[in-house]
Coordinates of N, CA and C and ligand atoms in Angstrom, one line a residue:
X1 N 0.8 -1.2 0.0 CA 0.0 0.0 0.0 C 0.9 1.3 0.0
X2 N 0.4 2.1 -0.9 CA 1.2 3.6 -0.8 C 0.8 4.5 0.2
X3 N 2.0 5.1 1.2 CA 1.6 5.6 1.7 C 2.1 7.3 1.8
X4 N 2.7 7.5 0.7 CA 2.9 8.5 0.2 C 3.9 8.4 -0.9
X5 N 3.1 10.3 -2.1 CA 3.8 9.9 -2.8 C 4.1 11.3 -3.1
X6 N 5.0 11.7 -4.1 CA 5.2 13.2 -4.5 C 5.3 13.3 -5.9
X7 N 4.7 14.2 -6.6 CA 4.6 14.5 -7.8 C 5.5 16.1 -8.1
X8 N 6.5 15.5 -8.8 CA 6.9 17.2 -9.2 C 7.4 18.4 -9.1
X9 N 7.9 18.0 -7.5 CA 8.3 19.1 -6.2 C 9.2 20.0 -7.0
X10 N 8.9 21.1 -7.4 CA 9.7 22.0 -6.8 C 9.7 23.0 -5.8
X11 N 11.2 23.4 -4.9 CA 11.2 24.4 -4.5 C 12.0 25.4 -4.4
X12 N 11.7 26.7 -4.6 CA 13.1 28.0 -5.2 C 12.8 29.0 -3.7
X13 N 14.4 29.2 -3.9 CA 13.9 30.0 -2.7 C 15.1 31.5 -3.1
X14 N 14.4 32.2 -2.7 CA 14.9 33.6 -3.0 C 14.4 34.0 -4.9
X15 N 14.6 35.3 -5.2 CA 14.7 35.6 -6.3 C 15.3 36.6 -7.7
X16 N 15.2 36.5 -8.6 CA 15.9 36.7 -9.6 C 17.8 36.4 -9.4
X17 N 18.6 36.7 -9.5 CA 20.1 36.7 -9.5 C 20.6 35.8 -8.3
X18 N 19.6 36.3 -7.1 CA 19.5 35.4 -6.0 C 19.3 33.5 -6.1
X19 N 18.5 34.0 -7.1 CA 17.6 32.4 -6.6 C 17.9 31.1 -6.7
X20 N 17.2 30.1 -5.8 CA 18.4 29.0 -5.8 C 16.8 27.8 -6.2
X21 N 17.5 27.3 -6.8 CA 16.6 25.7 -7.0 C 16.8 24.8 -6.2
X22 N 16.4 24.9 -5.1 CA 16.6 23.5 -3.7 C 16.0 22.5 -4.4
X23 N 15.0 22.1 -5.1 CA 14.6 20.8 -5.7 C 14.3 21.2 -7.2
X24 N 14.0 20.4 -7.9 CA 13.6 20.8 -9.3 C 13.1 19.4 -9.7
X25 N 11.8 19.2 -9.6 CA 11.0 18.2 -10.2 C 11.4 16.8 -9.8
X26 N 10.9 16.6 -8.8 CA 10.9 15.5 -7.9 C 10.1 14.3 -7.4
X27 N 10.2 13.4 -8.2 CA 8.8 12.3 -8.3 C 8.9 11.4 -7.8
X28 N 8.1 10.3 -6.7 CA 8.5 9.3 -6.0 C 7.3 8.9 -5.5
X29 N 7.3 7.3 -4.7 CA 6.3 6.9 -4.3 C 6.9 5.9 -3.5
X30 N 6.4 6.0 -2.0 CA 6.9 5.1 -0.9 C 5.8 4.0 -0.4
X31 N 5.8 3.0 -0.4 CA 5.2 1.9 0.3 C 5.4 2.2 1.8
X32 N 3.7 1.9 2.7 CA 3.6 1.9 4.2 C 4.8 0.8 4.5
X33 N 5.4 1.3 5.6 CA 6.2 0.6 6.5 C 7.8 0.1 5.7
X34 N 8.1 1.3 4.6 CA 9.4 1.0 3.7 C 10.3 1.9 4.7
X35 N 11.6 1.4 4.4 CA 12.3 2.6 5.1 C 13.3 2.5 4.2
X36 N 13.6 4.1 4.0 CA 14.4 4.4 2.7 C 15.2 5.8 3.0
X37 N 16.2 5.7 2.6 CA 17.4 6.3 3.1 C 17.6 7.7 1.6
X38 N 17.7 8.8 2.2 CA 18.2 9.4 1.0 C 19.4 10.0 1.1
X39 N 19.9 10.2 0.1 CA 22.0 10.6 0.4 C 21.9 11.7 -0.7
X40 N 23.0 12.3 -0.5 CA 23.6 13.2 -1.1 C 24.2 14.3 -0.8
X41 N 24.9 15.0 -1.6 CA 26.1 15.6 -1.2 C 25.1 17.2 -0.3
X42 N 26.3 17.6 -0.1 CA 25.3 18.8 1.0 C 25.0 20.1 0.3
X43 N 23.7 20.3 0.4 CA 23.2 21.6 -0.6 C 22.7 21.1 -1.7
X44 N 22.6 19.3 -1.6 CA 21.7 18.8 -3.0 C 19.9 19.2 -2.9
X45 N 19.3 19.4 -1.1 CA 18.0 19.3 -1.2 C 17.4 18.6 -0.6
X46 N 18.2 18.1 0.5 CA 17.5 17.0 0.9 C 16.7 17.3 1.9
X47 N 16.9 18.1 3.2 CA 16.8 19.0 3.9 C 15.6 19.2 3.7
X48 N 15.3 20.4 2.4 CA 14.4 21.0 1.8 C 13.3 19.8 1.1
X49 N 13.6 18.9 1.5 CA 12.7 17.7 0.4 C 12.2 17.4 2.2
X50 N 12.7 17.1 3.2 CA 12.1 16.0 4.3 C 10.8 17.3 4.7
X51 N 11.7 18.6 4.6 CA 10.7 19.9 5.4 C 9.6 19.3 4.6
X52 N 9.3 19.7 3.2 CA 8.4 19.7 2.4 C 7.2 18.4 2.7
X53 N 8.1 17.2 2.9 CA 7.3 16.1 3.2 C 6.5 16.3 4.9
X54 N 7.1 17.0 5.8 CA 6.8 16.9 6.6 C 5.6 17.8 7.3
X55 N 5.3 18.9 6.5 CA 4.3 19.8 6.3 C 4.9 21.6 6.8
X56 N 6.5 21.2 6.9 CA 6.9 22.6 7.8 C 7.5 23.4 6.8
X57 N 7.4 23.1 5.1 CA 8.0 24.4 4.3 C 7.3 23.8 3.3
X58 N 6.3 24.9 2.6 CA 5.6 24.9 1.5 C 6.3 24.7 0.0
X59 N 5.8 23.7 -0.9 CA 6.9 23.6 -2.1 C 6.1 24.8 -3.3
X60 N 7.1 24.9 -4.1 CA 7.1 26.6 -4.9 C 5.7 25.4 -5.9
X61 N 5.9 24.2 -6.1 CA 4.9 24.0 -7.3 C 5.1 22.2 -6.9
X62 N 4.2 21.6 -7.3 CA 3.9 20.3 -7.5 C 3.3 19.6 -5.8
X63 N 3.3 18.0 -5.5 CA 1.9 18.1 -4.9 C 2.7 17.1 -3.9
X64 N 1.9 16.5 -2.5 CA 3.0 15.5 -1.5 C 1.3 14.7 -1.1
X65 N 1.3 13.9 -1.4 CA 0.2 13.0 -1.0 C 0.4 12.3 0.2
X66 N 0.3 12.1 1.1 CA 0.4 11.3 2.1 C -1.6 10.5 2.6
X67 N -0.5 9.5 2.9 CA -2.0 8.5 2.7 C -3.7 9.0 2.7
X68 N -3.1 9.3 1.2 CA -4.4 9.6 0.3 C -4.8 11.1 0.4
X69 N -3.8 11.6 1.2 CA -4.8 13.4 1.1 C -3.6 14.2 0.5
X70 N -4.1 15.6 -0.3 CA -3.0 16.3 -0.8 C -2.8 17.3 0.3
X71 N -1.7 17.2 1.4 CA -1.3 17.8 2.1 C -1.2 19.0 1.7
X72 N -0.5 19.8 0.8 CA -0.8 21.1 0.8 C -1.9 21.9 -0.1
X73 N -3.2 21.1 0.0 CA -4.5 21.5 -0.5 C -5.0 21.9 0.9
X74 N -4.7 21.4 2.0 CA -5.2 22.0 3.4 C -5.0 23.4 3.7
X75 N -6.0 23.8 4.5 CA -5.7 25.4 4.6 C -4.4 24.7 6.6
X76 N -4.7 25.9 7.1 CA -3.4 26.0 7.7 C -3.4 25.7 9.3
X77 N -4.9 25.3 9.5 CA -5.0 24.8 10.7 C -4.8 23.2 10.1
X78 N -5.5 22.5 9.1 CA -5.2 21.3 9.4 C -4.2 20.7 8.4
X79 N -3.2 21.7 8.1 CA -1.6 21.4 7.8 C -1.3 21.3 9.3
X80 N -1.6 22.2 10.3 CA -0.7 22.1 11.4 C -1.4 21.0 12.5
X81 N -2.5 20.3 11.7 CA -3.1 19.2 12.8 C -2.3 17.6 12.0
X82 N -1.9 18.3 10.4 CA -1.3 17.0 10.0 C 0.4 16.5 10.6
X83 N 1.1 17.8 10.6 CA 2.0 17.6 10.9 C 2.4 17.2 12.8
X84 N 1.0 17.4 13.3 CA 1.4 16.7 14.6 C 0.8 15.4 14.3
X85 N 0.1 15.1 13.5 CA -0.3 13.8 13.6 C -0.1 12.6 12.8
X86 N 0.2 13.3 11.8 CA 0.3 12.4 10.3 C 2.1 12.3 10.1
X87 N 3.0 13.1 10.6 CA 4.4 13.1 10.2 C 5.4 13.1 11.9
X88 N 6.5 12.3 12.1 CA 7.3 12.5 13.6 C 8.3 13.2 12.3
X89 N 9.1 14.0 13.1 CA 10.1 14.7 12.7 C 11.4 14.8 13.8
X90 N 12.6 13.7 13.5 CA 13.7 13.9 14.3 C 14.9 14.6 13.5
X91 N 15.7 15.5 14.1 CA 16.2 16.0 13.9 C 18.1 15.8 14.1
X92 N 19.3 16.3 13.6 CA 20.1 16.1 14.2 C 20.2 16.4 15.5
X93 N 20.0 17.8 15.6 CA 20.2 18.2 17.3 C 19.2 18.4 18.1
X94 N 18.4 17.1 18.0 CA 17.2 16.8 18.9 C 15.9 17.7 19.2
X95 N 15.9 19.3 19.1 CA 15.3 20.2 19.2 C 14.4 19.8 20.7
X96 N 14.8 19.4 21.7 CA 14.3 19.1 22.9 C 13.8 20.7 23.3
X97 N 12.7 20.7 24.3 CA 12.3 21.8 24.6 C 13.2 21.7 26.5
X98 N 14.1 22.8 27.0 CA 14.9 22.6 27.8 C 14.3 22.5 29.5
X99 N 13.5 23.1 28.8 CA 12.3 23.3 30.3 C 11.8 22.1 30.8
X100 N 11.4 21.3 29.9 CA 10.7 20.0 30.2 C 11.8 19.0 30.2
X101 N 10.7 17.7 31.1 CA 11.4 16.9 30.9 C 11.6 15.8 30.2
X102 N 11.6 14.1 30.1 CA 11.9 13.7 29.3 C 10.3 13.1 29.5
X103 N 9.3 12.8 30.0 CA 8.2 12.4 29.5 C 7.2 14.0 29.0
X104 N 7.4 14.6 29.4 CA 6.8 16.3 29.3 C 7.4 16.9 27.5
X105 N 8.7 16.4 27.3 CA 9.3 16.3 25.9 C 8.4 15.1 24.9
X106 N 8.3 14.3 25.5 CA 7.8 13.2 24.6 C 6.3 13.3 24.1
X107 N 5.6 14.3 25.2 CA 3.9 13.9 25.2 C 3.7 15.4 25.0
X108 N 4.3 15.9 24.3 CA 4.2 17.3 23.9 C 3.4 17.2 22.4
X109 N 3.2 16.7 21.7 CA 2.4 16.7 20.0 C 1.0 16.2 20.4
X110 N 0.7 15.2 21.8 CA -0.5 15.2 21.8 C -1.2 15.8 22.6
X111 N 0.1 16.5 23.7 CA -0.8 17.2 24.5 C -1.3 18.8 23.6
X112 N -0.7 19.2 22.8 CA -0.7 20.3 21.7 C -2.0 19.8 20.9
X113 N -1.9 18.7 20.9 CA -3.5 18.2 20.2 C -4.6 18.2 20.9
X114 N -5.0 18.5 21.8 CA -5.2 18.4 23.0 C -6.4 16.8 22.7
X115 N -5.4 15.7 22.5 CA -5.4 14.5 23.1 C -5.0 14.0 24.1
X116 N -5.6 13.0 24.4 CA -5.7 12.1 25.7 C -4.0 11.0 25.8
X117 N -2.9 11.4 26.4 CA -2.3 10.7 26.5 C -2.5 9.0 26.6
X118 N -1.7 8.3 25.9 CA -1.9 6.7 26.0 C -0.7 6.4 26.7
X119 N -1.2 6.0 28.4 CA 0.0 5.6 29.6 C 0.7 4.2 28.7
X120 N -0.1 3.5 27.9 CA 0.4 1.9 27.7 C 1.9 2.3 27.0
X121 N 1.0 3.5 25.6 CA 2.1 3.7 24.6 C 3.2 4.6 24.9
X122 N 3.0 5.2 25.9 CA 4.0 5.9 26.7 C 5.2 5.3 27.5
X123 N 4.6 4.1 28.7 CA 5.2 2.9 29.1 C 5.7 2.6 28.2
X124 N 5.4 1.8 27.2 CA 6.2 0.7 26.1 C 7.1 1.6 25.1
X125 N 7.3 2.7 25.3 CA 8.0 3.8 24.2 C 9.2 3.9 25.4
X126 N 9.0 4.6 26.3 CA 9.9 4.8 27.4 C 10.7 3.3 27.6
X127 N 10.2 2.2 28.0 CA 10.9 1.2 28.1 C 11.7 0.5 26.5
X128 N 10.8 0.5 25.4 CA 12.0 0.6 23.9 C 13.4 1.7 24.0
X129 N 13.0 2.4 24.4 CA 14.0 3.6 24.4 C 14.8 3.4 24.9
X130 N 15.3 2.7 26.5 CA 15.8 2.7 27.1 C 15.5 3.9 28.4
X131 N 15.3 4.5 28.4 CA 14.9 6.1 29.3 C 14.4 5.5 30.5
X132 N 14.2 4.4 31.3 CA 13.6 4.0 32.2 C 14.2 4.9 33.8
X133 N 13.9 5.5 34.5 CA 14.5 6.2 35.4 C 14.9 7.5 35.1
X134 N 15.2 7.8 34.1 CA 15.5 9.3 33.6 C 14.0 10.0 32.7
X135 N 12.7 9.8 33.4 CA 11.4 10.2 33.3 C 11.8 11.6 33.6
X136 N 12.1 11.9 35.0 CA 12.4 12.8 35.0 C 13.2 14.2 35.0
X137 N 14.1 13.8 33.9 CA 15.2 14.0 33.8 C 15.2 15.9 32.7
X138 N 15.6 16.4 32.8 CA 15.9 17.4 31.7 C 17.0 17.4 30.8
X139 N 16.4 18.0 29.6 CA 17.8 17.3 28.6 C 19.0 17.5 28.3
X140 N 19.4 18.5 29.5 CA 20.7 19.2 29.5 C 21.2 17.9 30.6
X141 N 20.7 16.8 31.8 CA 20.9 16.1 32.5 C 21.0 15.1 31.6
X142 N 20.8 14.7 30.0 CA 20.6 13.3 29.4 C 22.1 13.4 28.5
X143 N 22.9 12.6 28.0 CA 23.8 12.4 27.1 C 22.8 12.8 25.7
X144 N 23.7 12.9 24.5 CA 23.4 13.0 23.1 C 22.5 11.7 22.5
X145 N 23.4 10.8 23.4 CA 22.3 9.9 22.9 C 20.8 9.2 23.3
X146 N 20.6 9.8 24.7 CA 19.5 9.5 25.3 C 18.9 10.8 24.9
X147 N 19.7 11.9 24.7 CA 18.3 12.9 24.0 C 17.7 12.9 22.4
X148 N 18.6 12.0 22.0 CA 18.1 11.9 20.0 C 16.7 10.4 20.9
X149 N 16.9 9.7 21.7 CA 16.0 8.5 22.5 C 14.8 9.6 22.4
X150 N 14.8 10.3 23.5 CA 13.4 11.5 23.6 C 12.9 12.4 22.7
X151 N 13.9 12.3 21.4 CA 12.9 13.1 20.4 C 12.2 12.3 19.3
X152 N 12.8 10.5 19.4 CA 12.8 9.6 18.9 C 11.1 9.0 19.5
X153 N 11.1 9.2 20.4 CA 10.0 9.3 21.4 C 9.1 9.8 20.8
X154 N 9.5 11.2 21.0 CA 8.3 12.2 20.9 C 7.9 12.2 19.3
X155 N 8.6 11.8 18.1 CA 8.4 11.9 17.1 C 7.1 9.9 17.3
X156 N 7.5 9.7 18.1 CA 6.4 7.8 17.8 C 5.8 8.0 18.1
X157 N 5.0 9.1 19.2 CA 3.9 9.1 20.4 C 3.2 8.9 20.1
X158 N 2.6 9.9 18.7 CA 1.6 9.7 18.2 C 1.3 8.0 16.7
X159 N 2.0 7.8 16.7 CA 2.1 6.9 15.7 C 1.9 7.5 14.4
X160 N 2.4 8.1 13.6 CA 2.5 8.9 12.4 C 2.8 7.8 11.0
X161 N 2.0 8.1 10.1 CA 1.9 8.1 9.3 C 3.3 7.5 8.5
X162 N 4.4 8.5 8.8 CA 5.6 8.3 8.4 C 6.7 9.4 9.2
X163 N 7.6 8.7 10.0 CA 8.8 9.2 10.5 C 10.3 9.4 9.6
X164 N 10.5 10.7 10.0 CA 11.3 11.7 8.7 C 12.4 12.6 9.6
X165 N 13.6 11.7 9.7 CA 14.8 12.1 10.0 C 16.1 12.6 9.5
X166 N 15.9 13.7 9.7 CA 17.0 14.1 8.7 C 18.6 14.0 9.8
X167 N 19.4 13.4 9.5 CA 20.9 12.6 10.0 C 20.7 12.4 11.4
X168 N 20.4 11.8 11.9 CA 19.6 11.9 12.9 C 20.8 11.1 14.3
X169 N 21.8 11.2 13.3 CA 22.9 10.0 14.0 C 24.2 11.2 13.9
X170 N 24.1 12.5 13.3 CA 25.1 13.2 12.7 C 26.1 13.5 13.9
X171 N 25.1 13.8 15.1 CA 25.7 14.4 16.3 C 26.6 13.4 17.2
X172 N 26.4 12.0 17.1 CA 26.4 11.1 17.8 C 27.8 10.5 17.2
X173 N 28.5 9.8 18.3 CA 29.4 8.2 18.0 C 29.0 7.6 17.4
X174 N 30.3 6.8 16.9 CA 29.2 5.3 16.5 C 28.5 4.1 17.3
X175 N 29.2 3.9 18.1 CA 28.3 3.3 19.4 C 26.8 3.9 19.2
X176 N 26.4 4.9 20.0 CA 25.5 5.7 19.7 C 24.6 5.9 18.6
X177 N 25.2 5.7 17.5 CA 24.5 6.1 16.1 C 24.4 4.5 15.6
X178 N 24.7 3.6 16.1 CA 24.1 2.4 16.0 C 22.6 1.9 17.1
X179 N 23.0 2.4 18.1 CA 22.0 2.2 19.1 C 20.9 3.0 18.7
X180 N 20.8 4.3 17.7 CA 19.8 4.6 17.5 C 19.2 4.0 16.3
X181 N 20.0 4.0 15.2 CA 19.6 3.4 13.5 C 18.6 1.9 14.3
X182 N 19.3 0.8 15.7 CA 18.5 0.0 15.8 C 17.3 0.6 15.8
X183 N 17.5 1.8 16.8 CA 15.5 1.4 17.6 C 14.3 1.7 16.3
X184 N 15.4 2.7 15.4 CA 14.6 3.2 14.4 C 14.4 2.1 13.3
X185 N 15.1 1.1 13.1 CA 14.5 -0.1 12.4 C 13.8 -1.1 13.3
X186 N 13.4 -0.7 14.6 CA 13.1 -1.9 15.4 C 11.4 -1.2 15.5
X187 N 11.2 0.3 15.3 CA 9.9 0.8 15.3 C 9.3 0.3 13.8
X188 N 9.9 0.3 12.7 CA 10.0 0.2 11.0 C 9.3 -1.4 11.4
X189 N 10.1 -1.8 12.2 CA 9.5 -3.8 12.0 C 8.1 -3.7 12.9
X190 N 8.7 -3.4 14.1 CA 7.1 -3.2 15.2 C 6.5 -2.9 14.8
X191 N 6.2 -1.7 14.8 CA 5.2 -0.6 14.3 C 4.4 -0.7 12.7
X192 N 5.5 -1.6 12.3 CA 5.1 -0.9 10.4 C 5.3 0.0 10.1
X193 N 6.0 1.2 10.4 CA 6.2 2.2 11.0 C 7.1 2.6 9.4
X194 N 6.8 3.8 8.6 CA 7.4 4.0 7.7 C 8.6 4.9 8.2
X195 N 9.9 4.8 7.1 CA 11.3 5.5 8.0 C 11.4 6.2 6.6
X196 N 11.9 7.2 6.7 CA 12.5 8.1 5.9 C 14.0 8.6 6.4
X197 N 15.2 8.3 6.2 CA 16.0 8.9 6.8 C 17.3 9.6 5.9
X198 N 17.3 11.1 6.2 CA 18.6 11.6 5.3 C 19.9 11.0 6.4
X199 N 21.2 10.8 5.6 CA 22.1 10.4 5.9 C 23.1 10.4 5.0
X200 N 24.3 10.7 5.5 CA 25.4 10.8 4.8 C 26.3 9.4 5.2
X201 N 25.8 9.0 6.1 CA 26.8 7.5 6.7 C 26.0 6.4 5.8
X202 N 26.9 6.3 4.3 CA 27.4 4.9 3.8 C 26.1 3.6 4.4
X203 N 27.5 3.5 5.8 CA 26.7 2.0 6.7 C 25.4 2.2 7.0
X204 N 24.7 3.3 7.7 CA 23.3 3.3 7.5 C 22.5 3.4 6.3
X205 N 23.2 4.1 5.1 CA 22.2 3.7 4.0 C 22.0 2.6 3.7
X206 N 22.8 2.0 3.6 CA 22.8 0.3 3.5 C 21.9 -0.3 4.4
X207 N 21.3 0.2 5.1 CA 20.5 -0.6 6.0 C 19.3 -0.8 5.9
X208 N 19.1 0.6 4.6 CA 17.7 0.7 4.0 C 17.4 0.0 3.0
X209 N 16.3 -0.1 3.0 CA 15.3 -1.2 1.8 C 15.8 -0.4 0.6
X210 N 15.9 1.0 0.5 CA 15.8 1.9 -0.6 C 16.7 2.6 -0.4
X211 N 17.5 3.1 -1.5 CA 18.3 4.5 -1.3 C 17.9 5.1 -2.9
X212 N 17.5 6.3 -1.8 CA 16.9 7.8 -3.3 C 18.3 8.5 -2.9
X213 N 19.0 9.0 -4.1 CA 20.5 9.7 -4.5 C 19.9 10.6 -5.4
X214 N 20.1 12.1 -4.2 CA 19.7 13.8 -4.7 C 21.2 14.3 -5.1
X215 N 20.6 15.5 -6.6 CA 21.9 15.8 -6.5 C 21.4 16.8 -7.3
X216 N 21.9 18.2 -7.1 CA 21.0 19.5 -7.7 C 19.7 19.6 -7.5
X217 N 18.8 18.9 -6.3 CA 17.7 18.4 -6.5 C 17.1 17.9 -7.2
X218 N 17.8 16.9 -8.0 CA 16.9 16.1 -8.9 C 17.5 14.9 -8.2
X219 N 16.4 13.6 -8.3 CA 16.9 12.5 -8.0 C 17.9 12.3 -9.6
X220 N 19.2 11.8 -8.4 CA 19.7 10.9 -10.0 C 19.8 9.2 -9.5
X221 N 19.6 8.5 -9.1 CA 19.3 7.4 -8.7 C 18.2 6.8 -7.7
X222 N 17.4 5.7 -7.9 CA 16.6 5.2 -7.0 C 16.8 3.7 -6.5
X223 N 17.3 3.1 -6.0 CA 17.7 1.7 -5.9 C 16.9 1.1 -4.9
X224 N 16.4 0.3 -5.1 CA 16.1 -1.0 -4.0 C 16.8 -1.9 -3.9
X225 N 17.5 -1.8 -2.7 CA 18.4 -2.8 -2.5 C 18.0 -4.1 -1.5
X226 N 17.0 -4.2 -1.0 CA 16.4 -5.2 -0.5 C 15.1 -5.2 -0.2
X227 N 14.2 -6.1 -0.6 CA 12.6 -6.5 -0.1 C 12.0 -6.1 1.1
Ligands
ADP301 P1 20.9 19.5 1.9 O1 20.0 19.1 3.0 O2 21.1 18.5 0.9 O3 22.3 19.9 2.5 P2 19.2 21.8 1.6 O4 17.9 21.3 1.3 O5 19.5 22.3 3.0 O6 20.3 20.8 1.2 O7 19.5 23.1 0.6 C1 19.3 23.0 -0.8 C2 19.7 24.4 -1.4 O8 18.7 25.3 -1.0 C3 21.0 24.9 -0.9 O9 21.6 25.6 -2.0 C4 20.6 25.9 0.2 O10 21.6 26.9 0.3 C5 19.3 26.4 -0.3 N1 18.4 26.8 0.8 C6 17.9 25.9 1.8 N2 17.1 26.6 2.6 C7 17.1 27.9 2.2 C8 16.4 29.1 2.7 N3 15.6 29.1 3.7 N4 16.7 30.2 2.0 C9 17.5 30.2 0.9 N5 18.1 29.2 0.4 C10 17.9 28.0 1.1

């Protein structure tokens, strides 16, 4: 089943002598629960391709379907109800809120929704993660790698649609940046959970079912390298 697809993307930013082509006609189509790795050199677009998919930067022309609705045909309340609901967004540098803590970090997109926290999915997230004891913790008290854990978190709470990380290991060791690539293919197998991840590390593209290769923003390769 498709669970998202994109027709066409472009997006330009700035104009006349200025202006730059971050994508330039960009076509694709992802199966629920694929997880697919995209690479390329830096300032190819890729960046600008996860925002786009994720509902946080509007594309200059063409369309991003996610299971079955044309995301940017919404007006702007329920763009900003899809992107807490429909897309997790992890980051390199975690974007933790410093104030909170690490369950207050996590249950922040539904309490914003103003939905009903789920203790089960909350328990069973906290315990995947490893975070058991450090509930209350703030994220200047957590290492790098238990804070990419709490945004890893907070991007599954709600169970989204599709999770869209851009290097999400960049900050991290490799110790560390293996302990995360696991949980994030261990949610992909659990969950069905579709992965989208930018990356420049080689070893983790390889771990994807798929690698899409940007370059000027245009794809120039799409490979499936395993079922
Ligand atoms: P990548 O993630 O592959 O490094 P980006 O998507 O961040 O690439 O950037 C693609 C191109 O778009 C680059 O040339 C970058 O300078 C430009 N760009 C990205 N964001 C903006 C912006 N907000 N304003 C102007 N140019 C931008």
């Amino acid at each position: 089943m498709e669970i998202l697809r994109v027709e066409n993307l472009t997006k330009t930013y700035g104009e006349g002598i200025n202006m730059v082509k971050a994508l330039d006609g960009v076509s694709f189509s992802i199966e629920k629960g694929d997880f697919v790795a995209i690479i390329g050199p830096s300032g190819s677009g890729k960046s600008t391709l996860l925002h786009i998919l994720g509902g946080v930067d509007k594309p200059t022309d063409g369309k991003v379907i996610m299971d079955g609705s044309d995301v940017y045909k919404q007006d702007d309340e329920n763009l900003a109800i899809f992107r807490r609901r429909q897309v997790g967004l992890i980051y390199q540098f975690y974007n933790l809120i410093p104030v909170l803590n690490v369950i207050e970090n996590m249950t922040l997109p539904v309490l914003m929704d103003a939905r009903k926290v789920s203790e089960d999915r909350l328990n069973e997230l906290v315990s995947t993660l490893g975070l058991n004891g450090r509930e209350n913790h703030l994220p200047n008290q957590l290492s790098g790698g238990q804070q990419q854990r709490v945004s890893i978190g907070r991007a599954l709470m709600n169970a989204p649609a599709v999770v869209l990380a851009d290097e999400p290991t960049g900050n991290l060791d490799s110790k560390n940046s293996q302990d995360i690539i696991h949980l994030l293919k261990e949610s992909n197998r659990k969950y069905n959970q579709t992965l989208i991840i930018i990356t420049h590390d080689e070893n983790i593209a390889l771990q994807a079912n798929r690698i899409i290769s940007i370059e000027d923003g245009k794809i120039i390769r799409d490979e499936v390298i395993r079922k």
